[in-house]
């Protein structure tokens, strides 16, 4: 008879594993969070085994009820996890078998290989749904902030140098585009996960007459028309970790977006910019300097981005050299996945709350955007509208910028006579270009920051995020 500690595979062995090996190889310390998905998979598997005649209806009902009791204990924190049973699957199966003798039949026609693959696909579907919901909340917070500051203008930057004027709302809607791509990316990962591997066994399925489509339907692995979706190659089904990598990649890229947003906010909240005031609830002070208000929430968003990228790299490295099919290395796929989900989820919640407490400083924004150099490109356009070739116009405005710098005056106050001597295209109206309100109204093409386009974008996003 197998030793108690070897209940799942001990028949081949004459001795139990070393205590050190048990400690080294266990995964229940982290994969126990799959318990709800493991139990759902086992309940569906029991129903399928009854459907094909391997379990009686009475045995099925007892197993399903017993699994329900265990789930309640797990959720209440009263379930006793045993390290010697290695993982979440065997902990649950052993606890069930003690209560329901028929549970000894439950592992018929499945392996822990296809069992964990199923658990994780169910996890990914739930995790993606949670991320889509959180991202939607962040997007709505961004839209509200943009609408509340629709009339505030700031310099836009390239190379961290003042470039052209934009509205705060246009800048915030750029962030919104990023988050919407993230939301769509998680939806795509959920679709990729929506294929049921249960029934693939350890590598080559089973000789028993199982009904994989029935199990898939019970677990919600269905297409938009309700048709079951099952994996089509038993070897690939248990070896595949693409969805894990796709999920980690979606988290990592979301983290990169949060990091870029955070960097903008860190700059904007500095004494050098003063465009925005951070909410006190998401800032900290200094243990030495009493005047400090540090944007720690934003700095942590930047830092978490590196952690999420590390998780992605871990998974790519883990999978890159493995032969088909399952290898024990793959046990290590779960910690980075769980961490990516947990960190991306809390980052999203922090960003949403942070956005809700931001206050723009219109006076500081107005002072910065009043810089006439921001409209140097508009001055190029002024000559282009008169038929001057762009490169020639660009060169001419470069001369005007140099004139202003030499004279020590803003661009719109460059000596008129000298400016008009630079190029024949300059008329008496060249300074009219520096009317900021008119300059913004001229930016009305699709995707531009003009007021009409801004109203269109508000309508678009309100409809999309309803």
Short mmCIF file of C-alpha atoms in Angstrom, two decimals:
data_model
loop_
_atom_site.label_atom_id
_atom_site.label_comp_id
_atom_site.label_asym_id
_atom_site.label_seq_id
_atom_site.Cartn_x
_atom_site.Cartn_y
_atom_site.Cartn_z
CA UNK A 1 0.00 0.00 0.00
CA UNK A 2 1.13 3.55 -0.69
CA UNK A 3 2.33 5.64 2.21
CA UNK A 4 -0.11 8.31 3.38
CA UNK A 5 2.22 11.05 2.25
CA UNK A 6 2.42 9.46 -1.18
CA UNK A 7 -1.29 8.95 -1.68
CA UNK A 8 -1.28 10.29 -5.23
CA UNK A 9 1.67 8.49 -6.78
CA UNK A 10 3.37 6.37 -4.11
CA UNK A 11 2.78 2.88 -5.55
CA UNK A 12 6.00 2.99 -7.54
CA UNK A 13 8.15 4.06 -4.57
CA UNK A 14 9.46 2.14 -1.57
CA UNK A 15 10.18 5.24 0.54
CA UNK A 16 8.46 8.52 1.18
CA UNK A 17 10.05 11.75 -0.09
CA UNK A 18 12.58 13.44 2.16
CA UNK A 19 11.17 16.22 4.31
CA UNK A 20 13.48 18.63 2.52
CA UNK A 21 12.14 17.48 -0.85
CA UNK A 22 8.57 17.99 0.36
CA UNK A 23 9.41 21.51 1.46
CA UNK A 24 11.26 22.20 -1.79
CA UNK A 25 8.57 20.85 -4.10
CA UNK A 26 5.33 21.94 -2.45
CA UNK A 27 3.20 24.53 -4.21
CA UNK A 28 0.16 24.63 -1.95
CA UNK A 29 1.57 27.68 -0.19
CA UNK A 30 0.75 29.70 -3.31
CA UNK A 31 -1.55 27.63 -5.54
CA UNK A 32 -4.19 27.32 -2.81
CA UNK A 33 -5.71 30.49 -4.23
CA UNK A 34 -6.85 28.35 -7.18
CA UNK A 35 -9.17 26.41 -4.85
CA UNK A 36 -12.46 27.91 -6.12
CA UNK A 37 -11.49 27.14 -9.72
CA UNK A 38 -10.20 23.67 -8.83
CA UNK A 39 -13.45 22.84 -7.07
CA UNK A 40 -15.54 24.14 -9.98
CA UNK A 41 -13.49 21.97 -12.36
CA UNK A 42 -13.92 18.92 -10.14
CA UNK A 43 -17.67 19.44 -9.87
CA UNK A 44 -17.97 19.66 -13.65
CA UNK A 45 -15.72 16.62 -14.06
CA UNK A 46 -17.89 14.63 -11.66
CA UNK A 47 -21.01 15.61 -13.60
CA UNK A 48 -19.38 14.49 -16.83
CA UNK A 49 -18.25 11.16 -15.32
CA UNK A 50 -21.84 10.52 -14.25
CA UNK A 51 -23.12 11.45 -17.71
CA UNK A 52 -20.91 8.80 -19.34
CA UNK A 53 -21.69 6.16 -16.69
CA UNK A 54 -18.43 6.10 -14.71
CA UNK A 55 -20.10 7.58 -11.63
CA UNK A 56 -23.64 6.96 -10.43
CA UNK A 57 -25.95 9.90 -9.92
CA UNK A 58 -25.74 9.30 -6.17
CA UNK A 59 -21.93 9.33 -6.25
CA UNK A 60 -21.95 12.49 -8.36
CA UNK A 61 -24.27 14.29 -6.00
CA UNK A 62 -22.24 13.30 -2.95
CA UNK A 63 -19.01 14.49 -4.59
CA UNK A 64 -20.51 17.78 -5.74
CA UNK A 65 -22.00 18.42 -2.29
CA UNK A 66 -18.75 17.53 -0.54
CA UNK A 67 -16.80 19.87 -2.80
CA UNK A 68 -19.29 22.61 -1.98
CA UNK A 69 -18.67 22.09 1.73
CA UNK A 70 -14.91 22.30 1.21
CA UNK A 71 -15.29 25.51 -0.80
CA UNK A 72 -17.26 27.06 2.04
CA UNK A 73 -14.50 26.07 4.49
CA UNK A 74 -11.80 27.50 2.21
CA UNK A 75 -13.67 30.78 1.84
CA UNK A 76 -14.23 30.98 5.61
CA UNK A 77 -10.54 30.35 6.26
CA UNK A 78 -11.19 27.09 8.11
CA UNK A 79 -9.73 24.59 5.66
CA UNK A 80 -6.51 22.91 6.80
CA UNK A 81 -3.85 22.91 4.07
CA UNK A 82 -1.21 20.19 4.28
CA UNK A 83 2.23 20.77 2.78
CA UNK A 84 2.91 17.02 2.47
CA UNK A 85 0.08 16.76 -0.09
CA UNK A 86 2.03 19.10 -2.38
CA UNK A 87 -0.63 21.19 -4.06
CA UNK A 88 -4.15 22.54 -4.04
CA UNK A 89 -5.48 19.62 -6.09
CA UNK A 90 -4.41 16.84 -3.77
CA UNK A 91 -5.31 18.76 -0.62
CA UNK A 92 -8.86 19.09 -1.85
CA UNK A 93 -9.07 15.56 -3.21
CA UNK A 94 -7.77 14.01 0.02
CA UNK A 95 -10.13 16.08 2.16
CA UNK A 96 -13.02 15.08 -0.09
CA UNK A 97 -12.14 11.38 -0.05
CA UNK A 98 -12.21 11.36 3.74
CA UNK A 99 -15.78 12.63 3.60
CA UNK A 100 -17.06 10.97 0.44
CA UNK A 101 -15.64 7.48 -0.33
CA UNK A 102 -16.81 7.73 -3.95
CA UNK A 103 -14.34 10.61 -4.40
CA UNK A 104 -11.67 7.95 -4.98
CA UNK A 105 -13.15 7.74 -8.49
CA UNK A 106 -13.01 11.49 -9.14
CA UNK A 107 -9.55 11.55 -10.68
CA UNK A 108 -10.64 9.07 -13.36
CA UNK A 109 -9.72 10.29 -16.88
CA UNK A 110 -7.80 13.35 -15.74
CA UNK A 111 -4.31 14.30 -14.58
CA UNK A 112 -3.04 17.12 -12.47
CA UNK A 113 -1.56 18.38 -15.75
CA UNK A 114 -4.91 19.09 -17.38
CA UNK A 115 -6.46 19.91 -14.02
CA UNK A 116 -4.09 22.80 -13.31
CA UNK A 117 -4.30 23.99 -16.91
CA UNK A 118 -8.07 24.19 -16.49
CA UNK A 119 -7.83 25.91 -13.10
CA UNK A 120 -5.54 28.57 -14.50
CA UNK A 121 -7.67 29.24 -17.55
CA UNK A 122 -10.64 29.77 -15.24
CA UNK A 123 -8.45 32.05 -13.13
CA UNK A 124 -7.41 34.08 -16.17
CA UNK A 125 -11.00 34.57 -17.26
CA UNK A 126 -11.93 35.83 -13.79
CA UNK A 127 -8.77 37.97 -13.47
CA UNK A 128 -9.32 39.57 -16.87
CA UNK A 129 -12.93 40.38 -15.98
CA UNK A 130 -11.72 41.99 -12.75
CA UNK A 131 -9.10 44.03 -14.59
CA UNK A 132 -11.57 45.15 -17.25
CA UNK A 133 -13.89 46.40 -14.49
CA UNK A 134 -11.09 48.23 -12.67
CA UNK A 135 -9.77 49.80 -15.86
CA UNK A 136 -13.26 50.99 -16.70
CA UNK A 137 -13.41 52.79 -13.35
CA UNK A 138 -10.02 54.41 -14.00
CA UNK A 139 -11.17 55.52 -17.45
CA UNK A 140 -14.32 57.10 -16.07
CA UNK A 141 -12.25 58.97 -13.48
CA UNK A 142 -9.98 60.24 -16.26
CA UNK A 143 -12.91 61.36 -18.38
CA UNK A 144 -14.48 63.23 -15.46
CA UNK A 145 -11.17 64.99 -14.79
CA UNK A 146 -10.82 65.92 -18.46
CA UNK A 147 -14.37 67.31 -18.65
CA UNK A 148 -13.83 69.34 -15.47
CA UNK A 149 -10.72 70.98 -16.96
CA UNK A 150 -11.80 71.36 -20.57
CA UNK A 151 -10.84 75.06 -20.72
CA UNK A 152 -7.37 74.71 -19.18
CA UNK A 153 -4.47 74.92 -21.62
CA UNK A 154 -0.88 73.81 -21.03
CA UNK A 155 2.26 73.40 -23.10
CA UNK A 156 2.63 70.03 -24.73
CA UNK A 157 6.15 68.62 -24.60
CA UNK A 158 8.51 66.71 -26.84
CA UNK A 159 11.96 65.79 -25.53
CA UNK A 160 10.65 67.36 -22.28
CA UNK A 161 10.90 70.73 -24.01
CA UNK A 162 7.91 73.00 -24.61
CA UNK A 163 6.53 72.19 -28.04
CA UNK A 164 2.95 73.30 -28.84
CA UNK A 165 -0.13 74.25 -26.84
CA UNK A 166 -2.67 71.59 -25.94
CA UNK A 167 -5.60 71.43 -23.59
CA UNK A 168 -5.25 69.52 -20.33
CA UNK A 169 -8.25 67.51 -21.47
CA UNK A 170 -6.50 66.49 -24.69
CA UNK A 171 -3.52 65.29 -22.66
CA UNK A 172 -5.76 63.34 -20.27
CA UNK A 173 -7.62 61.78 -23.19
CA UNK A 174 -4.26 60.55 -24.49
CA UNK A 175 -3.95 58.61 -21.24
CA UNK A 176 -7.50 57.39 -21.75
CA UNK A 177 -6.58 55.96 -25.16
CA UNK A 178 -3.76 54.02 -23.47
CA UNK A 179 -6.06 52.56 -20.82
CA UNK A 180 -8.68 51.59 -23.38
CA UNK A 181 -6.05 49.61 -25.28
CA UNK A 182 -5.19 47.90 -21.98
CA UNK A 183 -8.83 47.06 -21.39
CA UNK A 184 -9.14 45.57 -24.88
CA UNK A 185 -5.92 43.64 -24.33
CA UNK A 186 -7.34 41.94 -21.22
CA UNK A 187 -10.49 41.11 -23.17
CA UNK A 188 -8.31 39.44 -25.81
CA UNK A 189 -6.47 37.44 -23.12
CA UNK A 190 -9.81 36.27 -21.74
CA UNK A 191 -10.76 35.05 -25.21
CA UNK A 192 -7.43 33.26 -25.52
CA UNK A 193 -8.06 31.54 -22.17
CA UNK A 194 -11.57 30.48 -23.16
CA UNK A 195 -10.64 26.95 -24.29
CA UNK A 196 -11.08 23.98 -21.98
CA UNK A 197 -8.08 21.64 -21.62
CA UNK A 198 -9.80 19.23 -19.20
CA UNK A 199 -9.79 15.70 -20.63
CA UNK A 200 -6.34 16.01 -22.16
CA UNK A 201 -4.97 13.91 -19.30
CA UNK A 202 -1.26 13.88 -18.64
CA UNK A 203 -0.32 13.92 -22.33
CA UNK A 204 -2.49 11.70 -24.51
CA UNK A 205 -6.01 11.84 -23.16
CA UNK A 206 -7.77 8.67 -22.05
CA UNK A 207 -9.25 5.46 -23.43
CA UNK A 208 -12.41 6.08 -21.41
CA UNK A 209 -15.54 7.46 -23.15
CA UNK A 210 -15.47 11.00 -21.71
CA UNK A 211 -17.42 13.98 -23.02
CA UNK A 212 -15.06 16.96 -23.09
CA UNK A 213 -17.58 19.25 -24.72
CA UNK A 214 -20.05 18.66 -21.90
CA UNK A 215 -17.43 19.57 -19.28
CA UNK A 216 -16.44 22.67 -21.22
CA UNK A 217 -20.05 23.81 -21.38
CA UNK A 218 -20.53 23.34 -17.64
CA UNK A 219 -17.43 25.43 -16.93
CA UNK A 220 -18.38 28.25 -19.29
CA UNK A 221 -15.77 27.56 -21.95
CA UNK A 222 -18.16 28.55 -24.72
CA UNK A 223 -18.21 30.93 -27.67
CA UNK A 224 -20.64 33.81 -28.17
CA UNK A 225 -23.25 31.36 -29.45
CA UNK A 226 -22.89 29.10 -26.42
CA UNK A 227 -20.98 26.38 -28.25
CA UNK A 228 -18.31 24.56 -26.20
CA UNK A 229 -14.66 25.32 -26.94
CA UNK A 230 -12.16 22.56 -26.13
CA UNK A 231 -8.45 22.41 -26.87
CA UNK A 232 -7.65 20.33 -29.95
CA UNK A 233 -4.28 18.77 -29.07
CA UNK A 234 -3.75 17.00 -25.76
CA UNK A 235 0.01 17.60 -25.74
CA UNK A 236 -0.28 21.31 -26.42
CA UNK A 237 -3.13 21.65 -23.91
CA UNK A 238 -0.97 20.62 -20.94
CA UNK A 239 2.29 22.20 -22.13
CA UNK A 240 0.92 25.55 -23.34
CA UNK A 241 1.73 28.60 -21.23
CA UNK A 242 0.95 31.21 -23.89
CA UNK A 243 -2.05 32.55 -21.98
CA UNK A 244 0.09 32.99 -18.88
CA UNK A 245 2.59 35.03 -20.88
CA UNK A 246 -0.15 37.01 -22.63
CA UNK A 247 -1.72 37.86 -19.28
CA UNK A 248 1.63 38.90 -17.79
CA UNK A 249 2.33 40.95 -20.92
CA UNK A 250 -1.03 42.72 -20.60
CA UNK A 251 -0.22 43.50 -16.96
CA UNK A 252 3.30 44.67 -17.83
CA UNK A 253 2.12 47.00 -20.58
CA UNK A 254 -0.62 48.37 -18.35
CA UNK A 255 2.10 49.00 -15.78
CA UNK A 256 4.17 50.86 -18.37
CA UNK A 257 1.19 53.08 -19.11
CA UNK A 258 0.66 53.76 -15.41
CA UNK A 259 4.36 54.59 -15.10
CA UNK A 260 4.18 57.13 -17.92
CA UNK A 261 1.06 58.72 -16.44
CA UNK A 262 2.78 58.82 -13.06
CA UNK A 263 5.85 60.51 -14.53
CA UNK A 264 3.71 63.25 -16.10
CA UNK A 265 2.01 63.82 -12.75
CA UNK A 266 5.32 63.89 -10.87
CA UNK A 267 6.58 66.60 -13.21
CA UNK A 268 3.33 68.54 -13.18
CA UNK A 269 3.19 68.56 -9.37
CA UNK A 270 6.78 69.82 -8.96
CA UNK A 271 7.55 73.40 -7.94
CA UNK A 272 9.05 73.90 -11.40
CA UNK A 273 5.72 73.17 -13.14
CA UNK A 274 2.97 73.67 -10.51
CA UNK A 275 0.32 72.53 -12.98
CA UNK A 276 -1.43 70.21 -10.52
CA UNK A 277 -1.79 69.60 -6.79
CA UNK A 278 -1.64 66.00 -5.56
CA UNK A 279 -4.26 64.87 -3.05
CA UNK A 280 -2.76 64.66 0.45
CA UNK A 281 -4.15 61.14 0.82
CA UNK A 282 -1.79 59.87 -1.90
CA UNK A 283 1.34 61.81 -0.97
CA UNK A 284 3.79 61.55 1.90
CA UNK A 285 6.13 63.86 3.74
CA UNK A 286 9.79 63.75 4.69
CA UNK A 287 11.14 62.53 8.04
CA UNK A 288 13.61 65.41 7.93
CA UNK A 289 12.24 68.23 5.75
CA UNK A 290 8.88 69.47 7.01
CA UNK A 291 8.01 71.35 3.82
CA UNK A 292 8.10 68.28 1.59
CA UNK A 293 5.06 66.75 -0.12
CA UNK A 294 6.31 63.74 -2.04
CA UNK A 295 4.32 62.09 -4.86
CA UNK A 296 4.95 58.60 -3.47
CA UNK A 297 1.88 57.01 -5.03
CA UNK A 298 3.12 58.01 -8.47
CA UNK A 299 6.66 56.90 -7.72
CA UNK A 300 5.38 53.50 -6.59
CA UNK A 301 3.35 53.22 -9.79
CA UNK A 302 6.62 53.69 -11.66
CA UNK A 303 8.35 51.12 -9.46
CA UNK A 304 5.60 48.52 -9.77
CA UNK A 305 5.99 48.74 -13.54
CA UNK A 306 9.49 47.26 -13.25
CA UNK A 307 8.15 44.43 -11.09
CA UNK A 308 5.47 43.59 -13.65
CA UNK A 309 8.06 43.50 -16.42
CA UNK A 310 10.15 41.15 -14.28
CA UNK A 311 7.21 38.77 -13.91
CA UNK A 312 6.77 38.69 -17.67
CA UNK A 313 10.46 37.99 -18.19
CA UNK A 314 10.32 35.18 -15.59
CA UNK A 315 7.57 33.43 -17.54
CA UNK A 316 9.27 33.84 -20.90
CA UNK A 317 12.50 32.42 -19.51
CA UNK A 318 10.66 29.62 -17.72
CA UNK A 319 8.98 28.39 -20.90
CA UNK A 320 11.67 28.98 -23.49
CA UNK A 321 13.69 25.74 -23.21
CA UNK A 322 11.11 23.15 -22.17
CA UNK A 323 10.41 20.08 -24.30
CA UNK A 324 6.82 18.96 -24.67
CA UNK A 325 4.86 18.28 -22.62
CA UNK A 326 4.60 19.01 -18.91
CA UNK A 327 7.74 19.60 -16.85
CA UNK A 328 7.86 20.38 -13.14
CA UNK A 329 9.49 23.72 -13.93
CA UNK A 330 6.01 24.89 -14.85
CA UNK A 331 4.98 24.79 -11.21
CA UNK A 332 6.83 28.12 -11.00
CA UNK A 333 4.42 29.79 -13.43
CA UNK A 334 1.95 30.70 -10.69
CA UNK A 335 3.78 33.15 -8.37
CA UNK A 336 4.55 35.66 -11.16
CA UNK A 337 1.01 35.35 -12.54
CA UNK A 338 -0.64 35.91 -9.17
CA UNK A 339 1.72 38.77 -8.37
CA UNK A 340 1.07 40.43 -11.72
CA UNK A 341 -2.65 40.31 -11.15
CA UNK A 342 -2.47 41.53 -7.54
CA UNK A 343 -0.10 44.39 -8.32
CA UNK A 344 -1.88 45.54 -11.48
CA UNK A 345 -5.21 45.45 -9.68
CA UNK A 346 -4.06 47.58 -6.74
CA UNK A 347 -2.16 49.95 -9.04
CA UNK A 348 -5.38 50.49 -10.99
CA UNK A 349 -7.33 51.21 -7.84
CA UNK A 350 -4.66 53.67 -6.62
CA UNK A 351 -4.57 55.45 -9.98
CA UNK A 352 -8.37 55.77 -10.00
CA UNK A 353 -8.42 57.26 -6.50
CA UNK A 354 -5.47 59.53 -7.28
CA UNK A 355 -7.15 60.91 -10.39
CA UNK A 356 -10.29 61.64 -8.38
CA UNK A 357 -8.32 63.88 -6.01
CA UNK A 358 -6.17 65.82 -8.50
CA UNK A 359 -6.63 69.60 -8.66
CA UNK A 360 -5.27 71.58 -11.60
CA UNK A 361 -3.88 75.06 -11.04
CA UNK A 362 -5.26 77.15 -13.92
CA UNK A 363 -3.09 80.21 -13.17
CA UNK A 364 0.18 78.29 -13.39
CA UNK A 365 -1.03 76.48 -16.51
CA UNK A 366 -2.03 79.77 -18.14
CA UNK A 367 1.34 81.35 -17.36
CA UNK A 368 3.19 78.43 -18.94
CA UNK A 369 1.04 78.25 -22.06
CA UNK A 370 1.35 81.99 -22.62
CA UNK A 371 4.89 81.42 -23.93
CA UNK A 372 4.66 82.65 -27.56
CA UNK A 373 7.39 80.23 -28.66
CA UNK A 374 4.75 77.49 -28.44
CA UNK A 375 3.20 78.98 -31.58
CA UNK A 376 6.37 79.05 -33.67
CA UNK A 377 5.00 76.21 -35.80
CA UNK A 378 1.80 78.21 -36.32
CA UNK A 379 4.02 80.97 -37.70
CA UNK A 380 5.42 78.43 -40.16
CA UNK A 381 1.83 77.57 -41.13
CA UNK A 382 1.16 81.31 -41.61
CA UNK A 383 3.77 81.40 -44.41
CA UNK A 384 2.66 78.03 -45.81
CA UNK A 385 -0.88 79.39 -46.20
CA UNK A 386 0.68 82.13 -48.37
CA UNK A 387 2.17 79.53 -50.67
CA UNK A 388 5.66 79.37 -49.18
CA UNK A 389 7.14 75.82 -49.30
CA UNK A 390 7.24 74.28 -45.84
CA UNK A 391 11.03 73.85 -45.66
CA UNK A 392 11.55 77.43 -46.73
CA UNK A 393 8.97 78.64 -44.20
CA UNK A 394 10.55 76.53 -41.43
CA UNK A 395 13.96 78.02 -42.20
CA UNK A 396 12.55 81.56 -42.14
CA UNK A 397 10.90 81.09 -38.74
CA UNK A 398 14.18 79.71 -37.41
CA UNK A 399 15.73 83.06 -38.33
CA UNK A 400 12.92 84.91 -36.54
CA UNK A 401 13.45 82.78 -33.39
CA UNK A 402 17.14 83.66 -33.52
CA UNK A 403 16.28 87.36 -33.90
CA UNK A 404 14.07 87.25 -30.80
CA UNK A 405 16.71 85.43 -28.78
CA UNK A 406 19.38 87.95 -29.85
CA UNK A 407 17.10 90.82 -28.87
CA UNK A 408 16.23 89.14 -25.57
CA UNK A 409 12.49 89.37 -26.18
CA UNK A 410 9.64 86.85 -26.57
CA UNK A 411 9.02 85.56 -30.07
CA UNK A 412 5.94 87.74 -30.66
CA UNK A 413 7.95 90.84 -29.79
CA UNK A 414 10.77 90.33 -32.28
CA UNK A 415 11.51 93.62 -34.11
CA UNK A 416 8.87 93.97 -36.84
CA UNK A 417 11.14 95.46 -39.48
CA UNK A 418 13.75 92.78 -39.00
CA UNK A 419 11.16 90.01 -39.11
CA UNK A 420 9.65 91.30 -42.34
CA UNK A 421 13.12 91.54 -43.82
CA UNK A 422 13.65 87.81 -43.23
CA UNK A 423 11.03 86.79 -45.81
CA UNK A 424 8.70 88.60 -48.20
CA UNK A 425 5.81 86.43 -47.00
CA UNK A 426 5.56 88.29 -43.70
CA UNK A 427 2.80 90.89 -43.67
CA UNK A 428 1.70 93.39 -41.09
CA UNK A 429 -0.56 90.71 -39.59
CA UNK A 430 2.19 88.21 -38.67
CA UNK A 431 1.73 88.84 -34.94
CA UNK A 432 -1.94 87.81 -35.16
CA UNK A 433 -0.68 84.22 -35.17
CA UNK A 434 0.01 84.56 -31.43
CA UNK A 435 -3.68 84.72 -30.50
CA UNK A 436 -3.83 81.51 -28.47
CA UNK A 437 -7.61 81.14 -28.61
CA UNK A 438 -7.58 81.42 -32.40
CA UNK A 439 -4.64 79.03 -32.60
CA UNK A 440 -6.58 76.36 -30.68
CA UNK A 441 -9.70 76.84 -32.81
CA UNK A 442 -7.63 76.12 -35.91
CA UNK A 443 -6.79 72.67 -34.57
CA UNK A 444 -10.03 70.99 -35.56
CA UNK A 445 -8.90 67.98 -37.56
CA UNK A 446 -9.67 64.50 -36.24
CA UNK A 447 -7.55 63.74 -33.19
CA UNK A 448 -6.51 67.37 -32.63
CA UNK A 449 -6.96 69.43 -29.43
CA UNK A 450 -9.32 72.11 -30.75
CA UNK A 451 -12.50 72.82 -28.75
CA UNK A 452 -14.87 71.30 -31.33
CA UNK A 453 -12.82 68.11 -31.51
CA UNK A 454 -12.68 68.00 -27.73
CA UNK A 455 -16.47 68.07 -27.51
CA UNK A 456 -16.64 65.25 -30.06
CA UNK A 457 -14.18 63.20 -28.03
CA UNK A 458 -16.14 63.77 -24.83
CA UNK A 459 -19.27 62.50 -26.57
CA UNK A 460 -17.37 59.49 -27.94
CA UNK A 461 -15.91 58.51 -24.58
CA UNK A 462 -19.15 59.03 -22.68
CA UNK A 463 -20.84 56.66 -25.11
CA UNK A 464 -18.02 54.13 -24.93
CA UNK A 465 -17.81 54.10 -21.14
CA UNK A 466 -21.51 54.16 -20.42
#
